[in-house]
mmCIF file of C-alpha atoms in Angstrom:
data_model
loop_
_atom_site.group_PDB
_atom_site.id
_atom_site.type_symbol
_atom_site.label_atom_id
_atom_site.label_comp_id
_atom_site.label_asym_id
_atom_site.label_seq_id
_atom_site.Cartn_x
_atom_site.Cartn_y
_atom_site.Cartn_z
ATOM 1 C CA MET A 19 31.272 -32.200 37.690
ATOM 2 C CA PRO A 20 29.913 -28.626 37.849
ATOM 3 C CA SER A 21 26.405 -28.026 39.106
ATOM 4 C CA SER A 22 23.977 -25.195 38.462
ATOM 5 C CA SER A 23 23.746 -22.155 40.712
ATOM 6 C CA LEU A 24 20.000 -22.788 41.008
ATOM 7 C CA ALA A 25 20.381 -26.522 41.642
ATOM 8 C CA ALA A 26 19.802 -26.648 45.411
ATOM 9 C CA PRO A 27 18.351 -28.939 46.493
ATOM 10 C CA LEU A 28 18.634 -30.528 43.038
ATOM 11 C CA ASP A 29 22.086 -31.725 41.978
ATOM 12 C CA VAL A 30 22.071 -31.087 38.226
ATOM 13 C CA GLU A 31 24.898 -32.358 36.019
ATOM 14 C CA LEU A 32 26.156 -29.941 33.374
ATOM 15 C CA ARG A 33 28.210 -31.083 30.389
ATOM 16 C CA PRO A 34 28.810 -29.048 27.235
ATOM 17 C CA ASP A 35 27.599 -31.698 24.786
ATOM 18 C CA ARG A 36 24.556 -32.945 26.711
ATOM 19 C CA PRO A 37 21.410 -31.412 28.167
ATOM 20 C CA ALA A 38 21.385 -30.591 31.862
ATOM 21 C CA MET A 39 20.606 -33.834 33.712
ATOM 22 C CA LEU A 40 19.090 -34.601 37.090
ATOM 23 C CA ARG A 41 19.427 -38.152 38.442
ATOM 24 C CA VAL A 42 16.858 -39.128 41.058
ATOM 25 C CA ALA A 43 16.054 -42.194 43.118
ATOM 26 C CA PRO A 44 12.826 -43.806 41.872
ATOM 27 C CA PRO A 45 10.002 -42.081 43.789
ATOM 28 C CA GLY A 46 6.895 -43.846 44.993
ATOM 29 C CA ASP A 47 4.690 -41.564 42.898
ATOM 30 C CA PRO A 48 6.341 -39.593 40.050
ATOM 31 C CA ALA A 49 3.496 -37.040 39.961
ATOM 32 C CA ASP A 50 3.792 -36.288 43.691
ATOM 33 C CA TRP A 51 7.563 -35.964 43.293
ATOM 34 C CA ALA A 52 7.085 -33.582 40.363
ATOM 35 C CA ALA A 53 4.662 -31.437 42.371
ATOM 36 C CA GLU A 54 7.044 -31.309 45.349
ATOM 37 C CA HIS A 55 9.970 -30.170 43.182
ATOM 38 C CA ARG A 56 8.010 -28.109 40.673
ATOM 39 C CA GLU A 57 9.578 -24.717 41.365
ATOM 40 C CA ALA A 58 13.123 -26.080 41.397
ATOM 41 C CA LEU A 59 12.539 -28.030 38.190
ATOM 42 C CA ARG A 60 11.042 -25.012 36.437
ATOM 43 C CA ALA A 61 13.974 -22.866 37.554
ATOM 44 C CA GLN A 62 16.352 -25.354 35.958
ATOM 45 C CA VAL A 63 14.405 -25.353 32.691
ATOM 46 C CA THR A 64 14.433 -21.556 32.640
ATOM 47 C CA GLU A 65 18.173 -21.437 33.319
ATOM 48 C CA HIS A 66 19.287 -24.143 30.883
ATOM 49 C CA GLY A 67 16.478 -24.340 28.331
ATOM 50 C CA ALA A 68 16.018 -28.083 28.881
ATOM 51 C CA LEU A 69 16.330 -30.591 31.694
ATOM 52 C CA LEU A 70 16.538 -34.400 31.492
ATOM 53 C CA VAL A 71 15.265 -36.152 34.618
ATOM 54 C CA ARG A 72 16.528 -39.738 34.913
ATOM 55 C CA GLY A 73 15.230 -42.235 37.430
ATOM 56 C CA LEU A 74 11.524 -41.370 37.614
ATOM 57 C CA GLY A 75 10.621 -44.765 36.185
ATOM 58 C CA LEU A 76 7.722 -43.560 34.028
ATOM 59 C CA THR A 77 5.948 -46.570 32.546
ATOM 60 C CA ASP A 78 2.581 -45.484 31.106
ATOM 61 C CA ALA A 79 0.574 -42.590 29.730
ATOM 62 C CA GLU A 80 -1.416 -42.106 32.939
ATOM 63 C CA GLN A 81 1.759 -41.434 34.918
ATOM 64 C CA VAL A 82 3.119 -39.106 32.247
ATOM 65 C CA GLY A 83 -0.127 -37.144 32.056
ATOM 66 C CA ALA A 84 -0.200 -36.730 35.827
ATOM 67 C CA VAL A 85 3.387 -35.431 35.856
ATOM 68 C CA LEU A 86 2.608 -32.937 33.088
ATOM 69 C CA THR A 87 -0.452 -31.620 34.913
ATOM 70 C CA ARG A 88 1.375 -31.272 38.230
ATOM 71 C CA LEU A 89 4.261 -29.425 36.569
ATOM 72 C CA ALA A 90 2.445 -27.174 34.118
ATOM 73 C CA GLY A 91 -1.308 -27.282 34.666
ATOM 74 C CA GLU A 92 -3.768 -27.959 31.875
ATOM 75 C CA PRO A 93 -2.079 -29.287 28.726
ATOM 76 C CA MET A 94 -2.516 -27.771 25.275
ATOM 77 C CA THR A 95 -4.369 -29.460 22.441
ATOM 78 C CA GLU A 96 -2.402 -29.566 19.212
ATOM 79 C CA ALA A 97 -3.702 -27.546 16.254
ATOM 80 C CA GLU A 98 -2.270 -26.933 12.774
ATOM 81 C CA ALA A 99 -0.350 -30.209 12.950
ATOM 82 C CA PHE A 100 1.820 -30.870 9.895
ATOM 83 C CA ALA A 101 1.619 -34.655 10.336
ATOM 84 C CA PRO A 102 -0.958 -36.876 12.040
ATOM 85 C CA ARG A 103 -0.188 -38.464 15.371
ATOM 86 C CA GLU A 104 -2.166 -40.476 17.883
ATOM 87 C CA ALA A 105 -3.582 -39.176 21.140
ATOM 88 C CA ALA A 106 -2.234 -41.106 24.128
ATOM 89 C CA GLY A 107 -4.353 -39.432 26.782
ATOM 90 C CA PRO A 108 -5.609 -35.946 27.689
ATOM 91 C CA GLY A 109 -3.049 -33.559 26.214
ATOM 92 C CA LEU A 110 -0.641 -36.385 25.380
ATOM 93 C CA TYR A 111 0.443 -37.593 21.945
ATOM 94 C CA THR A 112 2.704 -40.144 20.396
ATOM 95 C CA SER A 113 5.752 -38.617 18.748
ATOM 96 C CA THR A 114 5.277 -37.411 15.168
ATOM 97 C CA PRO A 115 5.487 -40.302 12.674
ATOM 98 C CA TRP A 116 8.680 -39.890 10.659
ATOM 99 C CA PRO A 117 10.821 -42.495 8.876
ATOM 100 C CA ALA A 118 13.102 -44.098 11.448
ATOM 101 C CA ASN A 119 16.118 -43.886 9.139
ATOM 102 C CA GLN A 120 15.740 -40.123 8.579
ATOM 103 C CA PRO A 121 16.461 -37.347 11.090
ATOM 104 C CA MET A 122 13.768 -34.913 12.153
ATOM 105 C CA CYS A 123 15.759 -31.666 12.099
ATOM 106 C CA MET A 124 15.833 -28.980 14.761
ATOM 107 C CA HIS A 125 12.653 -26.972 15.222
ATOM 108 C CA HIS A 126 10.468 -25.238 17.794
ATOM 109 C CA GLU A 127 7.130 -26.987 18.179
ATOM 110 C CA LEU A 128 4.263 -25.234 16.351
ATOM 111 C CA SER A 129 6.339 -22.060 15.920
ATOM 112 C CA TYR A 130 4.260 -21.240 12.827
ATOM 113 C CA ARG A 131 1.195 -20.706 15.032
ATOM 114 C CA LEU A 132 0.238 -17.503 16.822
ATOM 115 C CA ARG A 133 -0.422 -19.516 19.983
ATOM 116 C CA VAL A 134 2.536 -21.743 20.784
ATOM 117 C CA PRO A 135 3.437 -24.102 23.644
ATOM 118 C CA GLY A 136 5.880 -22.579 26.114
ATOM 119 C CA LEU A 137 6.780 -25.948 27.628
ATOM 120 C CA MET A 138 7.319 -29.341 25.993
ATOM 121 C CA LEU A 139 7.419 -32.625 27.872
ATOM 122 C CA PHE A 140 8.911 -35.810 26.405
ATOM 123 C CA ALA A 141 8.685 -39.111 28.252
ATOM 124 C CA CYS A 142 10.446 -42.310 27.196
ATOM 125 C CA LEU A 143 8.418 -45.469 27.717
ATOM 126 C CA THR A 144 10.466 -47.625 25.331
ATOM 127 C CA PRO A 145 13.976 -46.552 24.275
ATOM 128 C CA PRO A 146 15.201 -47.486 20.777
ATOM 129 C CA GLU A 147 17.930 -50.061 20.264
ATOM 130 C CA SER A 148 20.216 -47.342 18.924
ATOM 131 C CA GLY A 149 20.004 -43.635 18.087
ATOM 132 C CA GLY A 150 16.696 -41.834 18.400
ATOM 133 C CA ALA A 151 17.781 -39.159 20.870
ATOM 134 C CA THR A 152 15.597 -36.092 21.275
ATOM 135 C CA ALA A 153 18.410 -33.551 21.021
ATOM 136 C CA VAL A 154 18.178 -29.872 21.945
ATOM 137 C CA ALA A 155 19.869 -26.643 20.811
ATOM 138 C CA ASP A 156 19.968 -23.262 22.558
ATOM 139 C CA ALA A 157 18.031 -20.718 20.470
ATOM 140 C CA GLU A 158 19.886 -17.753 21.963
ATOM 141 C CA GLU A 159 23.254 -19.215 20.977
ATOM 142 C CA VAL A 160 22.021 -20.275 17.525
ATOM 143 C CA LEU A 161 20.871 -16.707 16.818
ATOM 144 C CA LYS A 162 24.246 -15.302 17.883
ATOM 145 C CA ALA A 163 26.102 -17.820 15.678
ATOM 146 C CA LEU A 164 24.158 -17.203 12.455
ATOM 147 C CA PRO A 165 25.611 -14.841 9.831
ATOM 148 C CA ALA A 166 24.600 -11.353 10.949
ATOM 149 C CA ASP A 167 23.067 -10.278 7.633
ATOM 150 C CA LEU A 168 20.975 -13.448 7.381
ATOM 151 C CA ALA A 169 19.711 -13.212 10.968
ATOM 152 C CA ARG A 170 18.964 -9.503 10.478
ATOM 153 C CA ARG A 171 16.873 -10.120 7.353
ATOM 154 C CA PHE A 172 14.750 -12.773 9.019
ATOM 155 C CA GLU A 173 14.408 -10.731 12.210
ATOM 156 C CA GLN A 174 13.226 -7.677 10.282
ATOM 157 C CA GLU A 175 11.004 -9.444 7.744
ATOM 158 C CA GLY A 176 9.960 -12.766 9.320
ATOM 159 C CA TRP A 177 9.319 -15.877 7.234
ATOM 160 C CA LEU A 178 6.529 -17.405 5.167
ATOM 161 C CA LEU A 179 5.096 -20.908 5.496
ATOM 162 C CA THR A 180 3.115 -22.353 2.593
ATOM 163 C CA ARG A 181 1.030 -25.501 2.951
ATOM 164 C CA SER A 182 -0.959 -27.644 0.525
ATOM 165 C CA TYR A 183 -3.418 -30.032 2.118
ATOM 166 C CA ASN A 184 -4.355 -33.283 0.414
ATOM 167 C CA ASP A 185 -5.554 -36.715 1.459
ATOM 168 C CA GLU A 186 -2.332 -38.523 0.595
ATOM 169 C CA ILE A 187 0.500 -36.986 2.624
ATOM 170 C CA GLY A 188 0.797 -35.021 5.836
ATOM 171 C CA ALA A 189 -2.060 -34.083 8.140
ATOM 172 C CA SER A 190 -5.529 -33.919 6.618
ATOM 173 C CA LEU A 191 -7.745 -30.864 7.043
ATOM 174 C CA GLU A 192 -9.579 -32.513 9.917
ATOM 175 C CA GLU A 193 -6.358 -33.621 11.613
ATOM 176 C CA SER A 194 -4.857 -30.148 11.303
ATOM 177 C CA PHE A 195 -7.883 -27.942 12.003
ATOM 178 C CA GLY A 196 -10.029 -30.318 14.041
ATOM 179 C CA THR A 197 -12.795 -30.126 11.428
ATOM 180 C CA ALA A 198 -13.411 -30.650 7.716
ATOM 181 C CA ASP A 199 -16.090 -27.954 7.599
ATOM 182 C CA ARG A 200 -15.064 -25.204 5.167
ATOM 183 C CA ALA A 201 -16.694 -22.382 7.077
ATOM 184 C CA ALA A 202 -15.006 -23.409 10.342
ATOM 185 C CA ILE A 203 -11.617 -23.737 8.634
ATOM 186 C CA GLU A 204 -11.990 -20.322 7.014
ATOM 187 C CA ALA A 205 -12.964 -18.773 10.358
ATOM 188 C CA TYR A 206 -9.901 -20.309 11.997
ATOM 189 C CA CYS A 207 -7.635 -19.020 9.230
ATOM 190 C CA ARG A 208 -9.009 -15.488 9.464
ATOM 191 C CA ALA A 209 -8.615 -15.491 13.243
ATOM 192 C CA ASN A 210 -5.021 -16.693 12.982
ATOM 193 C CA ALA A 211 -3.648 -14.521 10.156
ATOM 194 C CA ILE A 212 -3.563 -17.354 7.603
ATOM 195 C CA ASP A 213 -4.278 -16.592 3.931
ATOM 196 C CA PHE A 214 -6.170 -19.425 2.246
ATOM 197 C CA THR A 215 -7.235 -20.534 -1.223
ATOM 198 C CA TRP A 216 -9.553 -23.392 -2.122
ATOM 199 C CA LEU A 217 -8.507 -25.092 -5.362
ATOM 200 C CA ALA A 218 -10.837 -26.539 -7.989
ATOM 201 C CA ASP A 219 -10.280 -30.072 -6.714
ATOM 202 C CA GLY A 220 -11.386 -29.062 -3.211
ATOM 203 C CA SER A 221 -7.902 -29.006 -1.709
ATOM 204 C CA LEU A 222 -6.645 -26.117 0.396
ATOM 205 C CA ARG A 223 -3.502 -24.005 0.143
ATOM 206 C CA THR A 224 -2.452 -21.622 2.901
ATOM 207 C CA ARG A 225 0.190 -18.951 3.505
ATOM 208 C CA GLN A 226 1.147 -17.516 6.869
ATOM 209 C CA ARG A 227 3.844 -15.010 7.793
ATOM 210 C CA ARG A 228 5.457 -15.346 11.181
ATOM 211 C CA ALA A 229 8.245 -13.796 13.253
ATOM 212 C CA ALA A 230 11.607 -15.579 13.034
ATOM 213 C CA VAL A 231 13.135 -14.029 16.164
ATOM 214 C CA VAL A 232 11.224 -13.510 19.407
ATOM 215 C CA ARG A 233 11.960 -12.277 22.901
ATOM 216 C CA HIS A 234 11.649 -14.877 25.624
ATOM 217 C CA PRO A 235 8.614 -14.128 27.824
ATOM 218 C CA LEU A 236 10.570 -14.617 31.074
ATOM 219 C CA THR A 237 14.135 -13.530 30.299
ATOM 220 C CA GLY A 238 13.456 -10.988 27.541
ATOM 221 C CA ARG A 239 16.405 -12.340 25.561
ATOM 222 C CA ARG A 240 16.215 -12.737 21.773
ATOM 223 C CA CYS A 241 15.741 -16.288 20.476
ATOM 224 C CA TRP A 242 15.855 -17.808 16.985
ATOM 225 C CA PHE A 243 12.320 -19.237 17.001
ATOM 226 C CA ASN A 244 10.874 -20.748 13.826
ATOM 227 C CA GLN A 245 10.727 -23.769 11.533
ATOM 228 C CA ILE A 246 12.372 -22.170 8.517
ATOM 229 C CA ALA A 247 14.832 -25.009 7.954
ATOM 230 C CA PHE A 248 12.733 -27.914 9.217
ATOM 231 C CA LEU A 249 9.756 -27.305 6.921
ATOM 232 C CA ASN A 250 11.807 -26.269 3.895
ATOM 233 C CA GLU A 251 11.963 -28.452 0.790
ATOM 234 C CA TRP A 252 15.774 -28.642 0.949
ATOM 235 C CA THR A 253 15.713 -30.355 4.348
ATOM 236 C CA LEU A 254 13.831 -33.297 2.815
ATOM 237 C CA ALA A 255 15.826 -36.306 1.684
ATOM 238 C CA PRO A 256 16.648 -35.769 -2.031
ATOM 239 C CA GLU A 257 14.571 -38.731 -3.197
ATOM 240 C CA VAL A 258 11.579 -37.581 -1.119
ATOM 241 C CA ARG A 259 11.796 -34.034 -2.452
ATOM 242 C CA GLU A 260 12.091 -35.298 -6.041
ATOM 243 C CA TYR A 261 9.031 -37.514 -5.634
ATOM 244 C CA LEU A 262 6.921 -34.737 -4.080
ATOM 245 C CA VAL A 263 7.876 -32.197 -6.754
ATOM 246 C CA ASP A 264 7.095 -34.712 -9.508
ATOM 247 C CA GLU A 265 3.777 -35.631 -7.893
ATOM 248 C CA TYR A 266 2.478 -32.230 -6.778
ATOM 249 C CA GLY A 267 4.628 -29.655 -8.578
ATOM 250 C CA PRO A 268 6.952 -27.096 -6.950
ATOM 251 C CA ASP A 269 3.997 -24.995 -5.769
ATOM 252 C CA GLY A 270 2.028 -27.933 -4.396
ATOM 253 C CA LEU A 271 4.431 -29.315 -1.803
ATOM 254 C CA PRO A 272 2.701 -30.290 1.454
ATOM 255 C CA PHE A 273 4.792 -27.625 3.180
ATOM 256 C CA ASN A 274 7.600 -25.250 2.305
ATOM 257 C CA THR A 275 9.187 -22.086 3.690
ATOM 258 C CA CYS A 276 10.184 -18.851 1.948
ATOM 259 C CA TYR A 277 11.393 -15.401 2.731
ATOM 260 C CA SER A 278 8.566 -13.154 3.875
ATOM 261 C CA ASP A 279 8.078 -11.722 0.376
ATOM 262 C CA GLY A 280 7.683 -15.214 -1.106
ATOM 263 C CA ALA A 281 11.216 -15.444 -2.547
ATOM 264 C CA PRO A 282 12.627 -18.987 -2.351
ATOM 265 C CA ILE A 283 15.137 -19.879 0.336
ATOM 266 C CA GLY A 284 18.122 -21.556 -1.287
ATOM 267 C CA ALA A 285 19.631 -24.888 -0.327
ATOM 268 C CA ASP A 286 22.778 -23.090 0.852
ATOM 269 C CA ILE A 287 20.780 -21.090 3.423
ATOM 270 C CA VAL A 288 18.994 -24.177 4.728
ATOM 271 C CA GLU A 289 22.326 -25.977 4.963
ATOM 272 C CA ARG A 290 23.785 -23.056 6.947
ATOM 273 C CA LEU A 291 20.839 -23.055 9.340
ATOM 274 C CA ASN A 292 21.020 -26.798 9.953
ATOM 275 C CA ALA A 293 24.818 -26.672 10.331
ATOM 276 C CA THR A 294 24.491 -23.934 12.956
ATOM 277 C CA TYR A 295 21.958 -26.017 14.851
ATOM 278 C CA GLU A 296 24.331 -28.997 14.743
ATOM 279 C CA GLU A 297 27.167 -26.898 16.177
ATOM 280 C CA HIS A 298 24.993 -26.170 19.211
ATOM 281 C CA THR A 299 23.292 -29.551 19.597
ATOM 282 C CA ARG A 300 23.261 -31.379 22.907
ATOM 283 C CA ARG A 301 22.155 -34.999 22.992
ATOM 284 C CA GLU A 302 21.727 -37.840 25.470
ATOM 285 C CA PRO A 303 20.510 -41.361 24.543
ATOM 286 C CA TRP A 304 17.102 -42.221 25.948
ATOM 287 C CA GLN A 305 16.687 -44.643 28.843
ATOM 288 C CA ALA A 306 13.368 -46.155 29.882
ATOM 289 C CA GLY A 307 11.446 -43.893 32.257
ATOM 290 C CA ASP A 308 13.318 -40.685 31.314
ATOM 291 C CA LEU A 309 11.574 -37.314 31.371
ATOM 292 C CA LEU A 310 12.813 -34.413 29.219
ATOM 293 C CA LEU A 311 11.435 -30.920 29.909
ATOM 294 C CA VAL A 312 12.078 -28.362 27.155
ATOM 295 C CA ASP A 313 11.471 -24.622 27.123
ATOM 296 C CA ASN A 314 10.030 -24.522 23.605
ATOM 297 C CA ILE A 315 11.040 -20.897 23.039
ATOM 298 C CA ARG A 316 14.561 -21.113 24.456
ATOM 299 C CA SER A 317 15.380 -24.531 22.956
ATOM 300 C CA ALA A 318 14.842 -26.166 19.591
ATOM 301 C CA HIS A 319 14.586 -29.949 19.535
ATOM 302 C CA SER A 320 15.121 -32.722 17.012
ATOM 303 C CA ARG A 321 14.787 -36.485 16.652
ATOM 304 C CA GLU A 322 17.728 -38.524 15.449
ATOM 305 C CA PRO A 323 17.536 -41.680 13.269
ATOM 306 C CA PHE A 324 17.042 -44.914 15.195
ATOM 307 C CA THR A 325 16.638 -48.661 15.063
ATOM 308 C CA GLY A 326 14.226 -50.823 17.023
ATOM 309 C CA GLU A 327 10.986 -49.862 18.724
ATOM 310 C CA ARG A 328 10.820 -46.337 20.124
ATOM 311 C CA ARG A 329 7.901 -45.042 22.190
ATOM 312 C CA ILE A 330 8.064 -41.428 23.313
ATOM 313 C CA LEU A 331 5.039 -39.540 24.610
ATOM 314 C CA VAL A 332 4.805 -35.795 24.033
ATOM 315 C CA GLY A 333 2.891 -33.182 25.999
ATOM 316 C CA MET A 334 2.537 -29.435 25.408
ATOM 317 C CA ALA A 335 1.580 -26.788 27.954
ATOM 318 C CA GLU A 336 1.727 -23.116 28.926
ATOM 319 C CA PRO A 337 0.445 -21.462 25.733
ATOM 320 C CA ARG A 338 2.102 -18.222 24.703
ATOM 321 C CA GLN A 339 0.560 -15.732 22.288
ATOM 322 C CA VAL A 340 3.068 -14.366 19.784
ATOM 323 C CA ALA A 341 2.609 -10.765 18.647
ATOM 324 C CA ASP A 342 5.175 -8.903 16.529
ATOM 325 C CA GLY A 343 8.097 -10.925 17.847
ATOM 326 C CA SER A 344 7.061 -10.698 21.500
ATOM 327 C CA PHE A 345 4.547 -12.335 23.797
ATOM 328 C CA THR A 346 1.410 -10.761 25.187
ATOM 329 C CA PRO A 347 1.483 -10.329 28.983
ATOM 330 C CA GLU A 348 -1.765 -12.258 29.461
ATOM 331 C CA ALA A 349 -0.318 -15.395 27.872
ATOM 332 C CA SER A 350 3.161 -15.201 29.313
ATOM 333 C CA GLY A 351 2.325 -14.896 32.985
ATOM 334 C CA ARG A 352 2.290 -17.962 35.222
#
């Protein structure tokens, strides 16, 4: 089985349909092992976009948090969440709640923010009975595979995310912004290029334009980096979309994506985007104790439907500041 040119002393398995994988003998202390192999592990993530480490034997949030800190330093705190999730420790969260029988489509974590995580960490404490893989897709290859005119339009114009906050579905104001105070929310929106409108019932609607294609801060290569398909109404299950439109109206959906000028993105475009992701998807079923490291800019990730209990912890680190489709030097240096 071929190995990576940067693998020494790590013997990384490469297969076309699966993420790069490193099998290790269970170490006495996973955090010490991670610190010892940090540079080699990070080189693998940079080269392949994602790396699955099997054999660490991670069993609890304390271990996972220690590994994250030793690999990437201080973790990021989530902001602008689109769905609530529980904290599992400093900088650690449970995976986003999502119906087990529905896929969570490919996306780059928090790619609608100006300050995004450069590195994602996923740790499996309890694998599902079936399904439930956290799959990955190479953003460079996805961009190359998209129809040229479509990719060009999004690269030149960006995309628009609209959100409607209410107390019934999705993240609340406090869960998303860390506060329910109007003045603080408005200050955050102004500082982060988010247009906002308070409605008569006290609810909030926001609009934010973001780049759809960015240059990787380390390699300089162009990556398809956004959540255009994932947060679009046509990615929702038909019965879910129908319910939300009936309940809140077409302009009141909890989240939706449009072209930069506000024109709707058709179902055919969303289908093309998701189909292109699927053509470049790599997946490996979870095993207990697995660690998956994902370059959040190079690789999109998804969650597949599953049965049984599934407990995955998520950590985010290495914030990058997006500016006009690139990253500011201050935020991209290590």
